[in-house]
Tab-separated table of C-alpha atoms in Angstrom:
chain	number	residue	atom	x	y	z
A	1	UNK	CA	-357.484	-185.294	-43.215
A	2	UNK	CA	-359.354	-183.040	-44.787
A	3	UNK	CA	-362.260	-184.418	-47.288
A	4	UNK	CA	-360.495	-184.692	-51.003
A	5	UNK	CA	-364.121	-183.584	-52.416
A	6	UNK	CA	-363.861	-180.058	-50.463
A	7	UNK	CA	-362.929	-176.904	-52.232
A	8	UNK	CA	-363.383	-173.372	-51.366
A	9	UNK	CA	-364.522	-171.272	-53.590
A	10	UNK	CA	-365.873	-167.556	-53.837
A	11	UNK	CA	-368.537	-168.178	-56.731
A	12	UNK	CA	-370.730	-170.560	-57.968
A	13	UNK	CA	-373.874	-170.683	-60.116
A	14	UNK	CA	-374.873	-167.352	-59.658
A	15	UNK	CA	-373.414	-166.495	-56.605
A	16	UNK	CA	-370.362	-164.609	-55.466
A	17	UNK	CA	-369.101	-164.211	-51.893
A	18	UNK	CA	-366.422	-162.460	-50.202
A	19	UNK	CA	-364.888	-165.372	-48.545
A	20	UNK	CA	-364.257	-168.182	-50.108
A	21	UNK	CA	-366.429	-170.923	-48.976
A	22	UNK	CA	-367.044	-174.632	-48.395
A	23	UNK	CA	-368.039	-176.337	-51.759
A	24	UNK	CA	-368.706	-180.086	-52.126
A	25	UNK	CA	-367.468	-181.157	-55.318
A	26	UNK	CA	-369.284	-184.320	-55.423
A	27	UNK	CA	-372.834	-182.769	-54.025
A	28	UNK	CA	-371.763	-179.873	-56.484
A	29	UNK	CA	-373.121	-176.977	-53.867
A	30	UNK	CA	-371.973	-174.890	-51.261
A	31	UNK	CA	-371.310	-176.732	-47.993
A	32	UNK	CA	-373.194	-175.611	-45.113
A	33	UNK	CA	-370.943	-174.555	-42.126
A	34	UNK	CA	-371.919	-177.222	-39.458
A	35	UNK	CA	-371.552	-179.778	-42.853
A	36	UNK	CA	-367.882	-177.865	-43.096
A	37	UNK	CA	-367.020	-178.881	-39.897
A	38	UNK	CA	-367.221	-182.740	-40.969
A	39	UNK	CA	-365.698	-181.687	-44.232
A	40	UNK	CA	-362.432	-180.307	-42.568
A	41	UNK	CA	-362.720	-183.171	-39.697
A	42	UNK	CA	-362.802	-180.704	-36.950
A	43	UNK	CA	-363.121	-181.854	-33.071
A	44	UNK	CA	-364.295	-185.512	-33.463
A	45	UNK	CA	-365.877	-185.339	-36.425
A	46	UNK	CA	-364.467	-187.739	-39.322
A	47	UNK	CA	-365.643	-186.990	-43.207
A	48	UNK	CA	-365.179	-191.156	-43.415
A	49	UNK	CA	-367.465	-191.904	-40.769
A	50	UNK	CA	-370.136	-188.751	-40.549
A	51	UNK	CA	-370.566	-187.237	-44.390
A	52	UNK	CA	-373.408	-189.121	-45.545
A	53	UNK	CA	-372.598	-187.774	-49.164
A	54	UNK	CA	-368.756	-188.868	-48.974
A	55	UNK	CA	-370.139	-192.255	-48.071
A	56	UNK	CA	-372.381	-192.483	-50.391
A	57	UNK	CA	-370.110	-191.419	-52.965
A	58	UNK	CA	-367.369	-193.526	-51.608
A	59	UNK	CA	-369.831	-196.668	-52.017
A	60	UNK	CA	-370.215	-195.716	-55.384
A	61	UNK	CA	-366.285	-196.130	-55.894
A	62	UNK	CA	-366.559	-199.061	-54.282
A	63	UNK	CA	-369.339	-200.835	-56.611
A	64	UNK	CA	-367.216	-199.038	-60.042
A	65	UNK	CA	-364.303	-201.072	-58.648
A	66	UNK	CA	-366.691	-203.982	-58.051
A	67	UNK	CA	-368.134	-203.802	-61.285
A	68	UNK	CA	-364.524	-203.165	-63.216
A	69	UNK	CA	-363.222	-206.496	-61.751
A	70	UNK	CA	-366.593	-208.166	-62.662
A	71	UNK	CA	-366.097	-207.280	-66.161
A	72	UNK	CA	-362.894	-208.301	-66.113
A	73	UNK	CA	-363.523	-211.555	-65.032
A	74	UNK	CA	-366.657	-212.325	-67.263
A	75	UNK	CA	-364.469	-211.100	-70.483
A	76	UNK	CA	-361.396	-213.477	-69.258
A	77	UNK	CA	-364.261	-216.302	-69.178
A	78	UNK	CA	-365.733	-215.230	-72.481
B	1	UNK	CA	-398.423	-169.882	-18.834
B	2	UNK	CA	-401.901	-170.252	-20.468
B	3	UNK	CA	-404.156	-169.101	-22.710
B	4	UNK	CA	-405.802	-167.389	-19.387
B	5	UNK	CA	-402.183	-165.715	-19.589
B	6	UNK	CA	-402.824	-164.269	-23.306
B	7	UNK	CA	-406.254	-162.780	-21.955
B	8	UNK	CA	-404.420	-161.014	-19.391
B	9	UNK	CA	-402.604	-159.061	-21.343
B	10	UNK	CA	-399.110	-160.188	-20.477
B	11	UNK	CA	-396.254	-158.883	-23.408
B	12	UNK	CA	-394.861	-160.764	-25.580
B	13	UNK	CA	-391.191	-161.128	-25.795
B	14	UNK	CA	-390.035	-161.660	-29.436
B	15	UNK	CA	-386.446	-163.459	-29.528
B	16	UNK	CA	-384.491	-163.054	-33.086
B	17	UNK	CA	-382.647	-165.667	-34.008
B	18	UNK	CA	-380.132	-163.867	-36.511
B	19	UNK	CA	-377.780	-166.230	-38.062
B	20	UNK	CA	-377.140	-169.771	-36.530
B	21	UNK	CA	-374.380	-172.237	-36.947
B	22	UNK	CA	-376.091	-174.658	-39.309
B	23	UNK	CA	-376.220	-173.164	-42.592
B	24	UNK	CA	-375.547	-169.767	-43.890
B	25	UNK	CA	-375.058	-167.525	-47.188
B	26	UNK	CA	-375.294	-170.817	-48.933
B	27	UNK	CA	-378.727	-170.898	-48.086
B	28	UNK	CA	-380.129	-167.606	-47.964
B	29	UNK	CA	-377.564	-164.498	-48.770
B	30	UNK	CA	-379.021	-162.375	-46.860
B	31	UNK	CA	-378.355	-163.950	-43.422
B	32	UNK	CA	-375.812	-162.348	-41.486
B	33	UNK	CA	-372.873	-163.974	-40.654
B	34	UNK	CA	-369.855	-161.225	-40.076
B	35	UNK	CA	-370.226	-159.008	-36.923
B	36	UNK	CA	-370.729	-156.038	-38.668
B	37	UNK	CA	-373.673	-157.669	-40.223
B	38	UNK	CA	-375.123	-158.841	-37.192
B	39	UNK	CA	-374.750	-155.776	-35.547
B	40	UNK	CA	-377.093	-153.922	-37.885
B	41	UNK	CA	-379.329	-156.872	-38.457
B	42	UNK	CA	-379.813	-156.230	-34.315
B	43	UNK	CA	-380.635	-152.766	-35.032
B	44	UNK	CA	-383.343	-153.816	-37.535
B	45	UNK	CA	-385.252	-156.092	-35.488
B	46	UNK	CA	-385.119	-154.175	-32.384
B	47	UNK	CA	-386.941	-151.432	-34.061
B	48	UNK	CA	-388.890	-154.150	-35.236
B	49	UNK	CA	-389.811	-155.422	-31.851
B	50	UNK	CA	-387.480	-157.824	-30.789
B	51	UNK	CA	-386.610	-157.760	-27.631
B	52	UNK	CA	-383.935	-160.789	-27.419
B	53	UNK	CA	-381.516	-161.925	-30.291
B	54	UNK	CA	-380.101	-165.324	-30.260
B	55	UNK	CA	-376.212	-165.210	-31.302
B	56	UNK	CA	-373.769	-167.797	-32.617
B	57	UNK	CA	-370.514	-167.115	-33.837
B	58	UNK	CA	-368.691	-167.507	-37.300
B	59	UNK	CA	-365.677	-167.627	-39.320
B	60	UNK	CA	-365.117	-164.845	-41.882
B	61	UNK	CA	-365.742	-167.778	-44.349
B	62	UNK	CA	-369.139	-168.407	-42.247
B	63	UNK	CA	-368.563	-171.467	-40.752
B	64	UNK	CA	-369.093	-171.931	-36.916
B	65	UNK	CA	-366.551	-170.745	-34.187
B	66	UNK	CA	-367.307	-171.292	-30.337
B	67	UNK	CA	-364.434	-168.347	-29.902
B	68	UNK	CA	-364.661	-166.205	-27.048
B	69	UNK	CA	-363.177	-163.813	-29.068
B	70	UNK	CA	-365.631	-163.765	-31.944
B	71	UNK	CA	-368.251	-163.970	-29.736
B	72	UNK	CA	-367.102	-160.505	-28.509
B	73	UNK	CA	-366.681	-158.949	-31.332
B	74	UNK	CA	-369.918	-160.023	-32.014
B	75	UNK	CA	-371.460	-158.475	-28.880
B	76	UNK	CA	-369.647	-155.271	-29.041
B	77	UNK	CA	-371.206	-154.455	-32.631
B	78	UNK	CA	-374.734	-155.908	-31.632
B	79	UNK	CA	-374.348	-152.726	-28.615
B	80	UNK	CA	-373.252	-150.697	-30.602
B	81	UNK	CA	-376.096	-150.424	-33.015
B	82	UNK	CA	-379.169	-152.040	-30.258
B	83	UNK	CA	-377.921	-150.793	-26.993
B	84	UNK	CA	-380.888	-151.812	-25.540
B	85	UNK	CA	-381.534	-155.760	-27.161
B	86	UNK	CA	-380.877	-158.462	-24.594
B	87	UNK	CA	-378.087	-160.904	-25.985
B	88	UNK	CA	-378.677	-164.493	-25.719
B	89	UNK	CA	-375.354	-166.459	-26.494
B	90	UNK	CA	-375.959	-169.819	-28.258
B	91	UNK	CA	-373.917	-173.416	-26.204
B	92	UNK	CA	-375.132	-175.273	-28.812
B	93	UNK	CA	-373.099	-177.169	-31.250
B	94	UNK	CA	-372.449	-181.086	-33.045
B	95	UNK	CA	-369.419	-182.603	-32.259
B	96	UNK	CA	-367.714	-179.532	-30.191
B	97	UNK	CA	-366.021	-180.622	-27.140
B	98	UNK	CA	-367.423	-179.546	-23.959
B	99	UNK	CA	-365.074	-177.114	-23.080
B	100	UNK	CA	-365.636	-175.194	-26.443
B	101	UNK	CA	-369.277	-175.062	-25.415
B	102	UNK	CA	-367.768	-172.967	-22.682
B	103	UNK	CA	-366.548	-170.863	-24.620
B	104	UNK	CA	-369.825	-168.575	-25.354
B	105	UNK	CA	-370.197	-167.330	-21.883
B	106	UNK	CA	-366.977	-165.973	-21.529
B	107	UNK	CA	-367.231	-162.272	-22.820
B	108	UNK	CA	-367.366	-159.770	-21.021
B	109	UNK	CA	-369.587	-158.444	-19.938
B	110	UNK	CA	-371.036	-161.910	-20.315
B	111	UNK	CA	-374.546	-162.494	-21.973
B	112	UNK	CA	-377.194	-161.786	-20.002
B	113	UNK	CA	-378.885	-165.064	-21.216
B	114	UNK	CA	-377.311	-168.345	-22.793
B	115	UNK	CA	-379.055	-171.258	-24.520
B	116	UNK	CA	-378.797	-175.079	-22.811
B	117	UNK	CA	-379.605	-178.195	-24.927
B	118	UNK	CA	-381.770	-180.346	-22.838
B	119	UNK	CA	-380.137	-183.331	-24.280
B	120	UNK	CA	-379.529	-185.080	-27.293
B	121	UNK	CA	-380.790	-184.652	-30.827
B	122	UNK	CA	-379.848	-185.977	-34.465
B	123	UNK	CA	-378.288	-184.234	-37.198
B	124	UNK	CA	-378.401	-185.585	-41.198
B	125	UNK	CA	-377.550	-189.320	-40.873
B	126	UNK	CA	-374.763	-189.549	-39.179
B	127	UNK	CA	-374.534	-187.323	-36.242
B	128	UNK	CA	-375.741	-186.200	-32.953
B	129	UNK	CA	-375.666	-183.373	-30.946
B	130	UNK	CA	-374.930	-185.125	-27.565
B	131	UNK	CA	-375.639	-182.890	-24.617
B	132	UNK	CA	-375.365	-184.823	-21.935
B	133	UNK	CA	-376.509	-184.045	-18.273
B	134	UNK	CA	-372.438	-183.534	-17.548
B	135	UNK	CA	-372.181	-181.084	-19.974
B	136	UNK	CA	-375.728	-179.866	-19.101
B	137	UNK	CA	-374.431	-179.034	-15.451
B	138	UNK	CA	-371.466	-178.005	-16.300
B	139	UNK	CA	-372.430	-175.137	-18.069
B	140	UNK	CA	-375.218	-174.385	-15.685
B	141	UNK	CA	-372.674	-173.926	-13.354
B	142	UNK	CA	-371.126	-171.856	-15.328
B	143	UNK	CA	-374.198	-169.724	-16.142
B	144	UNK	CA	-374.820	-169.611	-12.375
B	145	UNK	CA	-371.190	-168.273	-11.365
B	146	UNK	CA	-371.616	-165.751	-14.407
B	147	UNK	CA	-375.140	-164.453	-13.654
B	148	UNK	CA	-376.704	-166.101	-17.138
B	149	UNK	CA	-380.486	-166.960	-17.280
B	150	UNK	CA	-380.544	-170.167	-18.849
B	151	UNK	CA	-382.425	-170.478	-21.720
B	152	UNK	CA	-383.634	-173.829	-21.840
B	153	UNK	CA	-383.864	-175.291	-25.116
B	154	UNK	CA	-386.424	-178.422	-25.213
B	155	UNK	CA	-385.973	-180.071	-29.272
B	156	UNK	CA	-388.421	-183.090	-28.014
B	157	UNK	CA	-391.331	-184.328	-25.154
B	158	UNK	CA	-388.278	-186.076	-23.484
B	159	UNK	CA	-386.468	-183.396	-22.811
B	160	UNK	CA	-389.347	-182.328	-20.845
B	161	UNK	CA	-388.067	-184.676	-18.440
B	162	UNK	CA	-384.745	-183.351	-18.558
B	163	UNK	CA	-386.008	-180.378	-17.605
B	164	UNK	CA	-387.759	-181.728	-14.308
B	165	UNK	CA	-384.035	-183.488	-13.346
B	166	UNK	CA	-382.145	-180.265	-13.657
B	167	UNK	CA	-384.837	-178.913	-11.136
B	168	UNK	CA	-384.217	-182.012	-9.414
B	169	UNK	CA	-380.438	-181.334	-9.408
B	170	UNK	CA	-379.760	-177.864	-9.327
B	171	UNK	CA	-381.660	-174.593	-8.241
B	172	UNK	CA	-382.262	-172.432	-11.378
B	173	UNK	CA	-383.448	-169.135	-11.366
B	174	UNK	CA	-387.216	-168.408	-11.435
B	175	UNK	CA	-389.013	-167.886	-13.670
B	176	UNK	CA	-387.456	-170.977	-15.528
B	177	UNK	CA	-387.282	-169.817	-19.279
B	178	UNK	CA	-387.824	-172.909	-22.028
B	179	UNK	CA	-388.093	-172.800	-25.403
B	180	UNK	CA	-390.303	-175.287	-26.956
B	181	UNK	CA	-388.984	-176.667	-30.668
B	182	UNK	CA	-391.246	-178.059	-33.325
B	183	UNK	CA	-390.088	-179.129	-36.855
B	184	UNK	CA	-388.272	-182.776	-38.276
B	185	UNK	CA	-386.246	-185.143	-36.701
B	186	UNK	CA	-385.475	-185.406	-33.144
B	187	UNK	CA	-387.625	-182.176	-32.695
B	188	UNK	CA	-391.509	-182.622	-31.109
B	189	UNK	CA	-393.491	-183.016	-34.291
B	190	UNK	CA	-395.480	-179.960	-35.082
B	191	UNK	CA	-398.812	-180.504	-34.379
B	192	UNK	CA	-400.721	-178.132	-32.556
B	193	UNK	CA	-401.799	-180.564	-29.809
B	194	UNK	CA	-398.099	-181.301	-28.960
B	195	UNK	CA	-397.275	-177.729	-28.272
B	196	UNK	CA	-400.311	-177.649	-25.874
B	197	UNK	CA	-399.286	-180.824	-23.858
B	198	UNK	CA	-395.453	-179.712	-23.810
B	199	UNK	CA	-396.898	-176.482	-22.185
B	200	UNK	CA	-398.999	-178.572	-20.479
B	201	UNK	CA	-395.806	-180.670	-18.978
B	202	UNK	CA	-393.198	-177.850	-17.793
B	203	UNK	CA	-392.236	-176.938	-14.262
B	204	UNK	CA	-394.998	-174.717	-12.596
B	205	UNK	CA	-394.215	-170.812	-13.074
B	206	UNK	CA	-392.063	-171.873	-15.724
B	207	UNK	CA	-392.167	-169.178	-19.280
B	208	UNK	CA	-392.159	-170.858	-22.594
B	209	UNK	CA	-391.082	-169.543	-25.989
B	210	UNK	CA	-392.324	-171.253	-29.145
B	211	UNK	CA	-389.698	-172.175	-32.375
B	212	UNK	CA	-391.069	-173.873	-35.181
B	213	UNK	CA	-388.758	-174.516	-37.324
B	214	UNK	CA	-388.872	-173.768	-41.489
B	215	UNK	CA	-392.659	-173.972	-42.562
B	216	UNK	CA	-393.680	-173.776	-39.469
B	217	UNK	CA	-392.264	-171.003	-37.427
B	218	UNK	CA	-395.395	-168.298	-38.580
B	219	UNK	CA	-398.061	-171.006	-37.391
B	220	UNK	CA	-396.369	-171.875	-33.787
B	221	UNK	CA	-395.195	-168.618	-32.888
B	222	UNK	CA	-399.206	-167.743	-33.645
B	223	UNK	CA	-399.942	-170.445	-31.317
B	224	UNK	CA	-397.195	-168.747	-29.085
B	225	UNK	CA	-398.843	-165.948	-29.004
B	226	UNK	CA	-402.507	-167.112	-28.073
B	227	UNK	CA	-401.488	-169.284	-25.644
B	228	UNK	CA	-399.494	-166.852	-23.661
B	229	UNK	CA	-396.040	-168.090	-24.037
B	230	UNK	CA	-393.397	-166.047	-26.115
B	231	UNK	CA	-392.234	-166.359	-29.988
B	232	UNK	CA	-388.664	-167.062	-31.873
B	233	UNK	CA	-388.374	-165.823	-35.378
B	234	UNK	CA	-385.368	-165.392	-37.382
B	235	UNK	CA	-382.947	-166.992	-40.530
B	236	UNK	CA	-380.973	-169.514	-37.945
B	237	UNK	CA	-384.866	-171.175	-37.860
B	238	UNK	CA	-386.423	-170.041	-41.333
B	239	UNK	CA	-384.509	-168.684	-44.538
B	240	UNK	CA	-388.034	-167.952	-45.967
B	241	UNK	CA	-390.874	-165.056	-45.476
B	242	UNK	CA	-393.090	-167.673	-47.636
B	243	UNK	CA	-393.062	-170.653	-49.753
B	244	UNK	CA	-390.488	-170.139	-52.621
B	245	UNK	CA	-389.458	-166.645	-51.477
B	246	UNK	CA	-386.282	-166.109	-49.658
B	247	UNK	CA	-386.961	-163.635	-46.460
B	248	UNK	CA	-385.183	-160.112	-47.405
B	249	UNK	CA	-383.605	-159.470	-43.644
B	250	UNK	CA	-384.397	-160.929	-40.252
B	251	UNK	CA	-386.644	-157.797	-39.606
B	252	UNK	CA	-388.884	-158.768	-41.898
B	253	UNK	CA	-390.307	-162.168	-39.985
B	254	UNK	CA	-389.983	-159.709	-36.272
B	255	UNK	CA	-392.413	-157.236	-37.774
B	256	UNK	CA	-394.762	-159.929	-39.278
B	257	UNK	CA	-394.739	-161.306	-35.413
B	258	UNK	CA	-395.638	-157.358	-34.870
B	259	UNK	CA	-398.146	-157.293	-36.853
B	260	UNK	CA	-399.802	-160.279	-35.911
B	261	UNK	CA	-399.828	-159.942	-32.104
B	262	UNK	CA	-401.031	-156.175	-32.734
B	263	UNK	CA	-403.995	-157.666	-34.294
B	264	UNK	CA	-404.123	-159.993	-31.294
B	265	UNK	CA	-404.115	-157.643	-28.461
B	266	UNK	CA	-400.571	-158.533	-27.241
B	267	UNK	CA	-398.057	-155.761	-26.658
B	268	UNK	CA	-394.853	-156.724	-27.694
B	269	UNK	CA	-392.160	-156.152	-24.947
B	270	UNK	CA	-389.854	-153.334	-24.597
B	271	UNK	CA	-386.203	-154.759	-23.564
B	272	UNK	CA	-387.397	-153.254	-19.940
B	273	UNK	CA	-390.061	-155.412	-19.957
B	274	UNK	CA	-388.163	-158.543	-21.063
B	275	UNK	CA	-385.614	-157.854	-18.374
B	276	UNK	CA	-388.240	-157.236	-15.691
B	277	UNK	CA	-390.164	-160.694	-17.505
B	278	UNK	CA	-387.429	-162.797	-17.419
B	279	UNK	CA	-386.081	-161.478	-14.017
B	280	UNK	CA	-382.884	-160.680	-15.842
């Protein structure tokens, strides 16, 4: 599967390119092409397991979700 | 090779490094990445002095291809506009499976040289380029059966040893030709001192070439040059000409190397001479 943060696009900042290209939504820059190969989980390579941003970013989720139910819990106990 | 070497007077072969398989337009716009591009940025740095260019294969988007196909497309634009320019074919490559690694030496004609990792090295934080001595064989084989000089690609001290078990294991092709890497990471840090006890720990006979990478590529292929060995410039190793300021075109860092081993008595090698260097 490919990463749900990837987009291609053809122009960013200042830039413009013929072919659209690997953009990381979450890193908000262009994706290099040995990062694109992680991005698009080609030959071994997992997004999941080897994208240190989508980790990171996916640990961020994680503590939101972590935090959400925490504040649930504290304003049930209030 | 030696400093003795540099007093003597022997030429110095400047390898190109044109566009690489890491990063790309992204990172520097004026790296070339479609054949057509790399075609004419072979033209440039042959007149500039290069004598080798180092060659990986991409996507029209840029992103990396092991394709036997591209790779040929590649080659016939690179001879179209630098007839002359010895093409190097880069094996290299995270996660690929081996027989895409293959793939490289497959044009034909085939290269007359290919790169071979010397082993393993890390990439960001959660990858490595594996390289192991099956794969290492393998495509030394492959080299062998194809008539490719190996190119031996040495990112840290240990692959040193690597080097002395493929000698141990298979008979390569005098002179053996290694390229030395300096920069982060998994690479040999760059300080002076390991350069001269890396050249200090190949194979007798054996060539070196000298890649620092980013910041340091002017300063080690400077030590390249004094110490007799030979020099690898180019965007796949170094997006900048200085600090803060993008490099215009691949020439531009070959005729800095120019310049500088002009003013340090060191002819820069024709093609011929590479060929006749390397044993080609």
């Amino acid at each position: 599967m490919t990463c749900p943060h990837l987009e291609y696009r053809d122009r960013a900042d200042d830039r413009r390119f013929d072919e659209a290209r690997a953009y990381c939504t979450v890193a908000d820059r262009f994706v290099q092409p040995l990062r694109a190969d992680i991005c698009n989980d080609r030959y071994d390579l997992e997004h999941d397991r080897h994208c240190e941003i989508f980790l990171e970013h996916a640990g961020d989720e994680d503590r939101d979700e972590e935090n959400d139910a925490d504040d649930g819990t504290e304003a049930t106990e209030r | 090779m030696s400093y003795e070497d540099y007093l003597a007077g022997e030429p110095l072969i400047v390898t190109a490094a044109l566009t690489g398989g890491v990063h790309g337009k992204e990172a520097n716009p004026n790296l070339p990445e479609t054949p057509a591009e790399i075609g004419r940025a072979a033209a440039e740095v042959e007149d500039a002095g290069a004598s080798v260019v180092h060659l990986h294969a991409r996507r029209p988007n840029g992103e990396r291809t092991f394709a036997t196909e591209r790779f040929q497309e590649i080659d016939d634009a690179v001879r179209r506009h630098a007839a002359d320019v010895v093409i190097q074919h880069s094996t290299g490559g995270t996660g690929a499976p081996d027989a895409e690694r293959h793939l490289p030496l497959r044009t034909d004609p085939p290269p007359e040289m290919a790169s071979l990792d010397m082993g393993p090295l890390n990439r960001y934080d959660h990858l490595t380029s594996e390289n192991t001595r099956g794969l290492v064989d393998s495509l030394h084989e492959e080299m062998v059966d194809r008539g490719i000089k190996p190119e031996l690609e040495v990112f840290n001290d240990g692959h040193l040893n690597e080097v002395h078990g493929l000698l141990e294991r298979r008979d390569l092709a005098d002179p053996v030709y290694a390229t030395l890497i300096f920069g982060p990471g998994t690479l040999t840090p760059p300080r002076p001192q390991n350069l001269l006890n890396a050249v200090d720990n190949l194979p007798d006979g054996a060539l070196f070439n000298t890649l620092g990478f980013g910041k340091h590529q002017l300063p080690f292929a400077t030590m390249g040059i004094l110490f007799g060995g030979h020099v690898r410039v180019g965007l796949e190793d170094n997006v900048y000409y200085r600090r803060g300021e993008l490099a215009e075109r691949n020439a531009q860092l070959v005729e800095r190397i120019a310049r500088l081993a002009e003013e340090l008595g060191r002819e820069i090698a024709t093609p011929a001479q590479a060929r006749s260097i390397l044993d080609l």
